[in-house]
CSV table of C-alpha atoms in Angstrom, one decimal:
chain,number,residue,atom,x,y,z
A,1002,MET,CA,0.0,0.0,0.0
A,1003,VAL,CA,1.3,3.4,-0.9
A,1004,GLN,CA,1.0,5.9,1.9
A,1005,LYS,CA,0.0,9.4,0.9
A,1006,THR,CA,1.6,12.3,2.7
A,1007,ALA,CA,0.1,15.7,3.3
A,1008,PRO,CA,1.8,18.6,1.5
A,1009,GLY,CA,4.5,20.3,3.5
A,1010,GLY,CA,3.8,23.5,5.5
A,1011,ARG,CA,6.0,25.6,3.3
A,1012,GLY,CA,4.0,24.6,0.2
A,1013,VAL,CA,0.7,25.3,2.0
A,1014,TRP,CA,1.8,28.8,3.0
A,1015,TRP,CA,3.2,29.7,-0.4
A,1016,GLY,CA,-0.1,28.7,-1.9
A,1017,ILE,CA,-2.1,30.7,0.6
A,1018,ALA,CA,0.1,33.7,0.0
A,1019,LEU,CA,-0.2,33.6,-3.8
A,1020,ILE,CA,-3.9,33.2,-3.6
A,1021,ALA,CA,-4.3,36.1,-1.2
A,1022,ILE,CA,-2.1,38.4,-3.3
A,1023,GLY,CA,-3.9,37.4,-6.5
A,1024,LEU,CA,-7.3,38.1,-5.0
A,1025,LEU,CA,-6.3,41.5,-3.6
A,1026,TRP,CA,-4.8,42.4,-6.9
A,1027,LEU,CA,-8.0,41.3,-8.7
A,1028,PHE,CA,-10.2,43.3,-6.4
A,1029,THR,CA,-8.0,46.4,-6.8
A,1030,SER,CA,-8.0,46.1,-10.6
A,1031,LEU,CA,-11.8,45.8,-10.5
A,1032,GLY,CA,-12.0,49.0,-8.5
A,1033,TRP,CA,-13.2,47.5,-5.3
A,1034,PHE,CA,-10.1,48.7,-3.5
A,1035,SER,CA,-8.1,51.9,-4.1
A,1036,TRP,CA,-4.4,51.4,-5.0
A,1037,ASP,CA,-3.8,53.4,-1.8
A,1038,PHE,CA,-5.0,50.2,0.0
A,1039,TRP,CA,-1.6,48.7,-0.6
A,1040,ALA,CA,0.0,51.5,1.6
A,1041,ASP,CA,-2.1,50.3,4.5
A,1042,LEU,CA,-1.4,46.7,3.8
A,1043,TRP,CA,2.3,47.3,3.8
A,1044,LEU,CA,2.0,48.2,7.5
A,1045,LEU,CA,1.2,44.5,8.3
A,1046,TRP,CA,4.5,43.1,7.0
A,1047,PRO,CA,5.9,42.3,10.5
A,1048,LEU,CA,2.9,39.9,10.9
A,1049,VAL,CA,4.4,37.7,8.1
A,1050,LEU,CA,7.6,37.2,10.2
A,1051,ILE,CA,5.4,36.3,13.2
A,1052,LEU,CA,3.4,33.7,11.3
A,1053,PHE,CA,6.6,32.1,9.8
A,1054,GLY,CA,8.0,31.8,13.3
A,1055,LEU,CA,4.8,30.3,14.7
A,1056,ASN,CA,4.7,27.9,11.7
A,1057,PHE,CA,8.2,26.7,12.7
A,1058,LEU,CA,7.3,26.3,16.4
A,1059,LEU,CA,4.0,24.5,15.7
A,1060,ARG,CA,5.1,22.4,12.8
A,1061,GLU,CA,4.2,19.2,14.7
A,1062,HIS,CA,0.9,20.5,16.1
A,1063,PRO,CA,-2.2,18.9,14.6
A,1064,GLN,CA,-4.2,22.1,14.6
A,1065,ARG,CA,-1.3,24.2,13.2
A,1066,ILE,CA,-3.1,25.7,10.2
A,1067,PRO,CA,-6.3,26.9,12.1
A,1068,VAL,CA,-4.1,28.4,14.8
A,1069,LEU,CA,-2.0,30.3,12.4
A,1070,ILE,CA,-5.0,31.6,10.5
A,1071,ALA,CA,-6.6,32.8,13.7
A,1072,VAL,CA,-3.4,34.5,14.9
A,1073,GLY,CA,-3.0,36.1,11.5
A,1074,LEU,CA,-6.5,37.5,11.4
A,1075,LEU,CA,-6.4,38.6,15.0
A,1076,GLY,CA,-3.0,40.3,14.7
A,1077,GLY,CA,-3.9,41.9,11.4
A,1078,GLY,CA,-7.2,43.2,12.8
A,1079,LEU,CA,-5.5,44.6,15.9
A,1080,LEU,CA,-2.8,46.4,13.9
A,1081,TRP,CA,-5.3,47.8,11.5
A,1082,ILE,CA,-7.6,49.0,14.4
A,1083,TRP,CA,-4.7,50.5,16.3
A,1084,ASN,CA,-3.4,52.4,13.2
A,1085,ALA,CA,-6.9,53.6,12.3
A,1086,ARG,CA,-7.7,54.8,15.9
A,1087,SER,CA,-4.4,56.6,16.2
A,1088,GLY,CA,-5.7,59.0,13.6
A,1089,VAL,CA,-2.7,61.3,14.1
A,1090,GLN,CA,-2.2,63.5,11.0
A,1091,GLY,CA,1.1,64.8,10.1
A,1092,ALA,CA,1.9,68.4,9.4
A,1093,LEU,CA,0.0,70.5,6.8
A,1094,GLU,CA,2.4,72.8,4.9
A,1095,GLN,CA,1.2,75.4,2.6
A,1096,ILE,CA,3.5,75.9,-0.4
A,1097,SER,CA,3.6,79.3,-2.0
A,1098,ILE,CA,6.6,80.2,-4.2
A,1099,PRO,CA,6.3,83.5,-6.0
A,1100,LEU,CA,6.6,83.7,-9.8
A,1101,GLY,CA,8.7,86.9,-10.0
A,1102,PRO,CA,10.8,87.2,-13.2
A,1103,VAL,CA,10.9,83.4,-13.7
A,1104,SER,CA,10.1,82.2,-17.3
A,1105,GLN,CA,11.7,78.7,-17.0
A,1106,ALA,CA,11.6,76.3,-14.1
A,1107,GLN,CA,12.8,72.8,-13.2
A,1108,ILE,CA,10.5,71.3,-10.7
A,1109,ARG,CA,11.1,68.0,-8.8
A,1110,LEU,CA,8.3,66.4,-6.8
A,1111,ALA,CA,8.8,63.3,-4.6
A,1112,PRO,CA,6.0,62.5,-2.3
A,1113,GLY,CA,6.3,59.5,0.0
A,1114,VAL,CA,3.0,57.8,0.9
A,1115,GLY,CA,-0.2,59.5,-0.2
A,1116,ARG,CA,-2.0,61.1,-3.1
A,1117,LEU,CA,-0.3,63.5,-5.4
A,1118,GLU,CA,-2.4,65.9,-7.6
A,1119,VAL,CA,-0.8,68.4,-10.0
A,1120,SER,CA,-2.7,70.9,-12.0
A,1121,SER,CA,-2.5,74.5,-13.4
A,1122,LEU,CA,-2.9,77.8,-11.6
A,1123,GLU,CA,-5.0,80.6,-13.1
A,1124,GLU,CA,-3.3,82.5,-15.9
A,1125,GLY,CA,-3.0,85.7,-13.8
A,1126,SER,CA,-1.6,84.1,-10.7
A,1127,ALA,CA,1.5,85.6,-9.2
A,1128,SER,CA,2.8,82.2,-7.9
A,1129,LEU,CA,5.1,79.6,-9.5
A,1130,VAL,CA,4.0,76.8,-7.2
A,1131,GLU,CA,1.1,76.8,-4.8
A,1132,GLY,CA,-0.9,74.4,-2.7
A,1133,PRO,CA,-1.2,72.3,0.4
A,1134,VAL,CA,1.1,69.4,1.3
A,1135,ARG,CA,-0.2,67.0,3.9
A,1136,LEU,CA,2.6,64.9,5.4
A,1137,LEU,CA,2.2,61.7,7.4
A,1138,PRO,CA,3.4,61.3,11.0
A,1139,GLY,CA,7.2,60.9,10.9
A,1140,GLU,CA,7.6,62.7,7.5
A,1141,ARG,CA,9.2,66.0,7.0
A,1142,LEU,CA,9.2,68.1,3.8
A,1143,GLU,CA,12.5,69.0,2.3
A,1144,ARG,CA,12.0,72.1,0.1
A,1145,ARG,CA,14.4,74.1,-2.0
A,1146,SER,CA,13.7,77.0,-4.3
A,1147,ASP,CA,16.7,78.6,-6.1
A,1148,VAL,CA,16.0,81.5,-8.5
A,1149,ARG,CA,18.7,82.8,-10.8
A,1150,GLY,CA,17.5,85.5,-13.1
A,1151,SER,CA,14.6,84.0,-15.2
A,1152,GLU,CA,15.4,80.4,-14.2
A,1153,ALA,CA,14.2,78.6,-11.1
A,1154,VAL,CA,14.9,75.2,-9.5
A,1155,VAL,CA,12.2,73.9,-7.1
A,1156,VAL,CA,12.5,70.6,-5.1
A,1157,LEU,CA,9.8,69.3,-2.9
A,1158,GLU,CA,10.5,65.9,-1.3
A,1159,ALA,CA,9.1,63.9,1.6
A,1160,ARG,CA,11.8,62.6,4.0
A,1161,GLY,CA,11.8,60.4,7.0
A,1162,ARG,CA,10.0,57.3,8.1
A,1163,THR,CA,6.2,57.4,8.3
A,1164,SER,CA,4.3,55.9,11.2
A,1165,GLY,CA,0.9,55.8,9.4
A,1166,ALA,CA,-0.8,55.4,6.1
A,1167,ALA,CA,-2.8,57.7,3.9
A,1168,ARG,CA,-6.5,56.9,4.4
A,1169,SER,CA,-8.1,59.8,2.7
A,1170,ARG,CA,-7.8,61.8,-0.5
A,1171,GLU,CA,-5.6,64.3,1.2
A,1172,GLY,CA,-2.0,64.5,0.2
A,1173,TRP,CA,-0.1,66.9,-2.1
A,1174,GLU,CA,-2.4,69.2,-4.1
A,1175,LEU,CA,0.0,71.4,-6.1
A,1176,LYS,CA,-0.7,73.9,-8.8
A,1177,LEU,CA,1.9,75.2,-11.2
A,1178,SER,CA,2.1,78.4,-13.3
A,1179,PRO,CA,0.9,78.1,-16.9
A,1180,ARG,CA,3.2,81.1,-17.8
A,1181,VAL,CA,6.4,79.2,-17.3
A,1182,ASN,CA,8.3,76.7,-19.4
A,1183,LEU,CA,8.5,73.6,-17.2
A,1184,ARG,CA,10.8,70.6,-16.8
A,1185,LEU,CA,8.9,68.4,-14.5
A,1186,ASP,CA,10.4,65.4,-12.6
A,1187,VAL,CA,7.9,63.3,-10.5
A,1188,ASN,CA,9.0,60.4,-8.4
A,1189,THR,CA,6.0,58.8,-6.6
A,1190,GLY,CA,6.0,56.5,-3.6
A,1191,VAL,CA,2.8,54.7,-2.6
A,1192,GLY,CA,-0.5,56.3,-3.6
A,1193,GLU,CA,-2.6,57.6,-6.4
A,1194,THR,CA,-1.0,60.2,-8.8
A,1195,ILE,CA,-3.0,62.6,-11.0
A,1196,LEU,CA,-1.1,65.0,-13.3
A,1197,ASN,CA,-3.4,67.3,-15.2
A,1198,LEU,CA,-0.9,69.1,-17.4
A,1199,ARG,CA,-3.2,70.2,-20.2
A,1200,SER,CA,-2.9,73.9,-19.6
A,1201,LEU,CA,0.8,73.9,-18.7
A,1202,GLN,CA,3.9,74.6,-20.8
A,1203,VAL,CA,6.0,71.5,-20.4
A,1204,SER,CA,9.2,70.9,-22.4
A,1205,SER,CA,10.1,67.7,-20.6
A,1206,LEU,CA,8.3,65.3,-18.3
A,1207,GLU,CA,9.9,62.5,-16.2
A,1208,VAL,CA,7.6,60.2,-14.1
A,1209,ASN,CA,8.9,57.3,-12.1
A,1210,SER,CA,6.0,55.5,-10.5
A,1211,GLY,CA,6.0,53.5,-7.2
A,1212,VAL,CA,2.8,51.8,-6.1
A,1213,GLY,CA,-0.5,53.1,-7.1
A,1214,ARG,CA,-2.6,54.2,-10.1
A,1215,VAL,CA,-1.1,57.0,-12.2
A,1216,GLN,CA,-3.2,59.2,-14.5
A,1217,ILE,CA,-1.5,61.8,-16.7
A,1218,GLU,CA,-3.2,64.3,-19.0
A,1219,LEU,CA,-0.5,65.6,-21.4
A,1220,PRO,CA,-0.2,69.3,-22.4
A,1221,GLU,CA,-2.3,70.6,-25.3
A,1222,GLN,CA,0.4,72.8,-26.7
A,1223,GLY,CA,4.2,72.6,-27.4
A,1224,ASN,CA,6.8,70.2,-28.6
A,1225,TYR,CA,7.8,68.1,-25.6
A,1226,ARG,CA,9.3,64.9,-24.4
A,1227,ALA,CA,7.7,62.6,-21.8
A,1228,ARG,CA,9.3,59.6,-20.2
A,1229,ILE,CA,7.0,57.5,-17.9
A,1230,ASP,CA,8.3,54.5,-16.0
A,1231,GLY,CA,5.5,52.5,-14.4
A,1232,GLY,CA,5.7,50.7,-11.1
A,1233,VAL,CA,2.9,48.7,-9.6
A,1234,GLY,CA,-0.6,49.9,-10.7
A,1235,GLU,CA,-2.4,51.1,-13.8
A,1236,LEU,CA,-0.9,53.7,-16.1
A,1237,ASP,CA,-3.6,55.9,-17.7
A,1238,ILE,CA,-2.1,58.4,-20.2
A,1239,ARG,CA,-4.3,60.8,-22.1
A,1240,ILE,CA,-3.1,62.6,-25.2
A,1241,PRO,CA,-5.1,65.7,-26.4
A,1242,GLN,CA,-6.7,65.4,-29.8
A,1243,ASN,CA,-4.7,68.2,-31.3
A,1244,VAL,CA,-1.3,66.7,-30.3
A,1245,ALA,CA,0.6,64.3,-32.6
A,1246,VAL,CA,2.6,61.6,-30.9
A,1247,ARG,CA,5.6,59.4,-31.4
A,1248,LEU,CA,5.2,56.6,-29.0
A,1249,GLU,CA,7.5,53.8,-27.8
A,1250,ALA,CA,5.7,51.6,-25.3
A,1251,LYS,CA,7.1,48.5,-23.5
A,1252,THR,CA,4.9,46.6,-21.1
A,1253,GLY,CA,5.8,44.6,-18.1
A,1254,LEU,CA,3.2,42.4,-16.5
A,1255,GLY,CA,0.0,43.8,-18.0
A,1256,GLY,CA,-1.7,44.7,-21.2
A,1257,LEU,CA,-1.3,47.7,-23.5
A,1258,GLU,CA,-3.9,49.9,-25.2
A,1259,VAL,CA,-3.0,52.5,-27.8
A,1260,PRO,CA,-5.3,55.0,-29.5
A,1261,ASN,CA,-6.6,54.3,-33.0
A,1262,GLY,CA,-5.0,56.1,-35.9
A,1263,LEU,CA,-1.4,55.6,-35.0
A,1264,LEU,CA,0.9,54.0,-37.6
A,1265,LYS,CA,3.0,51.1,-36.3
A,1266,GLN,CA,6.7,51.8,-36.9
A,1267,GLY,CA,8.2,48.5,-35.6
A,1268,ASP,CA,8.3,46.6,-32.3
A,1269,ASN,CA,6.6,48.7,-29.7
A,1270,ARG,CA,6.8,51.9,-31.8
A,1271,TYR,CA,3.9,54.0,-33.1
A,1272,GLU,CA,3.5,57.4,-34.7
A,1273,SER,CA,0.8,59.8,-35.8
A,1274,PRO,CA,0.6,60.3,-39.6
A,1275,ASP,CA,1.1,64.1,-39.2
A,1276,TYR,CA,3.9,63.9,-36.6
A,1277,ALA,CA,6.6,65.5,-38.8
A,1278,SER,CA,4.4,68.5,-39.9
A,1279,THR,CA,2.4,69.5,-36.8
A,1280,ALA,CA,3.5,72.1,-34.3
A,1281,ASN,CA,2.0,70.4,-31.2
A,1282,LYS,CA,3.7,67.0,-30.7
A,1283,ALA,CA,4.8,64.7,-28.0
A,1284,ASP,CA,7.7,62.3,-28.0
A,1285,LEU,CA,6.4,59.7,-25.5
A,1286,GLU,CA,8.3,56.7,-24.0
A,1287,VAL,CA,6.3,54.5,-21.7
A,1288,LYS,CA,7.7,51.5,-19.7
A,1289,GLY,CA,5.0,49.5,-18.0
A,1290,GLY,CA,5.7,47.7,-14.7
A,1291,VAL,CA,3.0,45.6,-13.1
A,1292,GLY,CA,-0.4,46.6,-14.3
A,1293,ARG,CA,-2.3,47.7,-17.4
A,1294,VAL,CA,-1.0,50.6,-19.6
A,1295,VAL,CA,-3.8,52.6,-21.3
A,1296,ILE,CA,-2.9,55.4,-23.7
A,1297,ARG,CA,-5.8,57.2,-25.2
A,1298,ARG,CA,-7.2,60.4,-26.7
């Protein structure tokens, strides 16, 4: 008689982990969870070490699996409740950098955990950059603004270790001057990113995404370059109707959608028929990470 053995504990736990991650990823893609949910989930990582340790200690216990599941649920729930009840918000800083004689600006934005939203100021505004920045507990804002003649360099970057997670739509809500030629460099951490650049003058755009959905509306005017490197989460890039595009798109783990009317120029390369002759054009390079890449008009 051949004796059947139960699968090892390691295989069971890898199976449970893969199923759990897959389900959470599916629910996020379906819109049931926000991508910001992963910021909260990351807080539970010490629980994984605890469960592996208990699995080792209880490997001979007949009720090992139910015990570990119960401990995991209890520990996760307690951590989640404690973090939610702490409810301590970080500092709220109001950014207001005057425009002055500036006609060109290099702006670098690097939030940590939380939502980032960038849009345009009113045409007559006297500011170069303006808006609230909500930090998490433990974060501090490193800011630098150097102006030399008509050129400015602005750096806004979150530093330090956070002791919480973003639970609301608060975060960085910055508006930029539409009267300045911009070179924009955005490095996101964990959280949703929305860049509405339609009314801005942008000569170059660099986006390096962390974890979270990224939505970018490209400028309506100008001849500019955009380099977008996806992390974990959906990339949604919107090209104005009047802007011709030269596109190179490489996907990671996820699908790719490109707008109709582009001519395929080779592997991963597309181009508008009127790209060479039109004044408003975008040279766009997109590298997908884990998640769907959608490029549309």
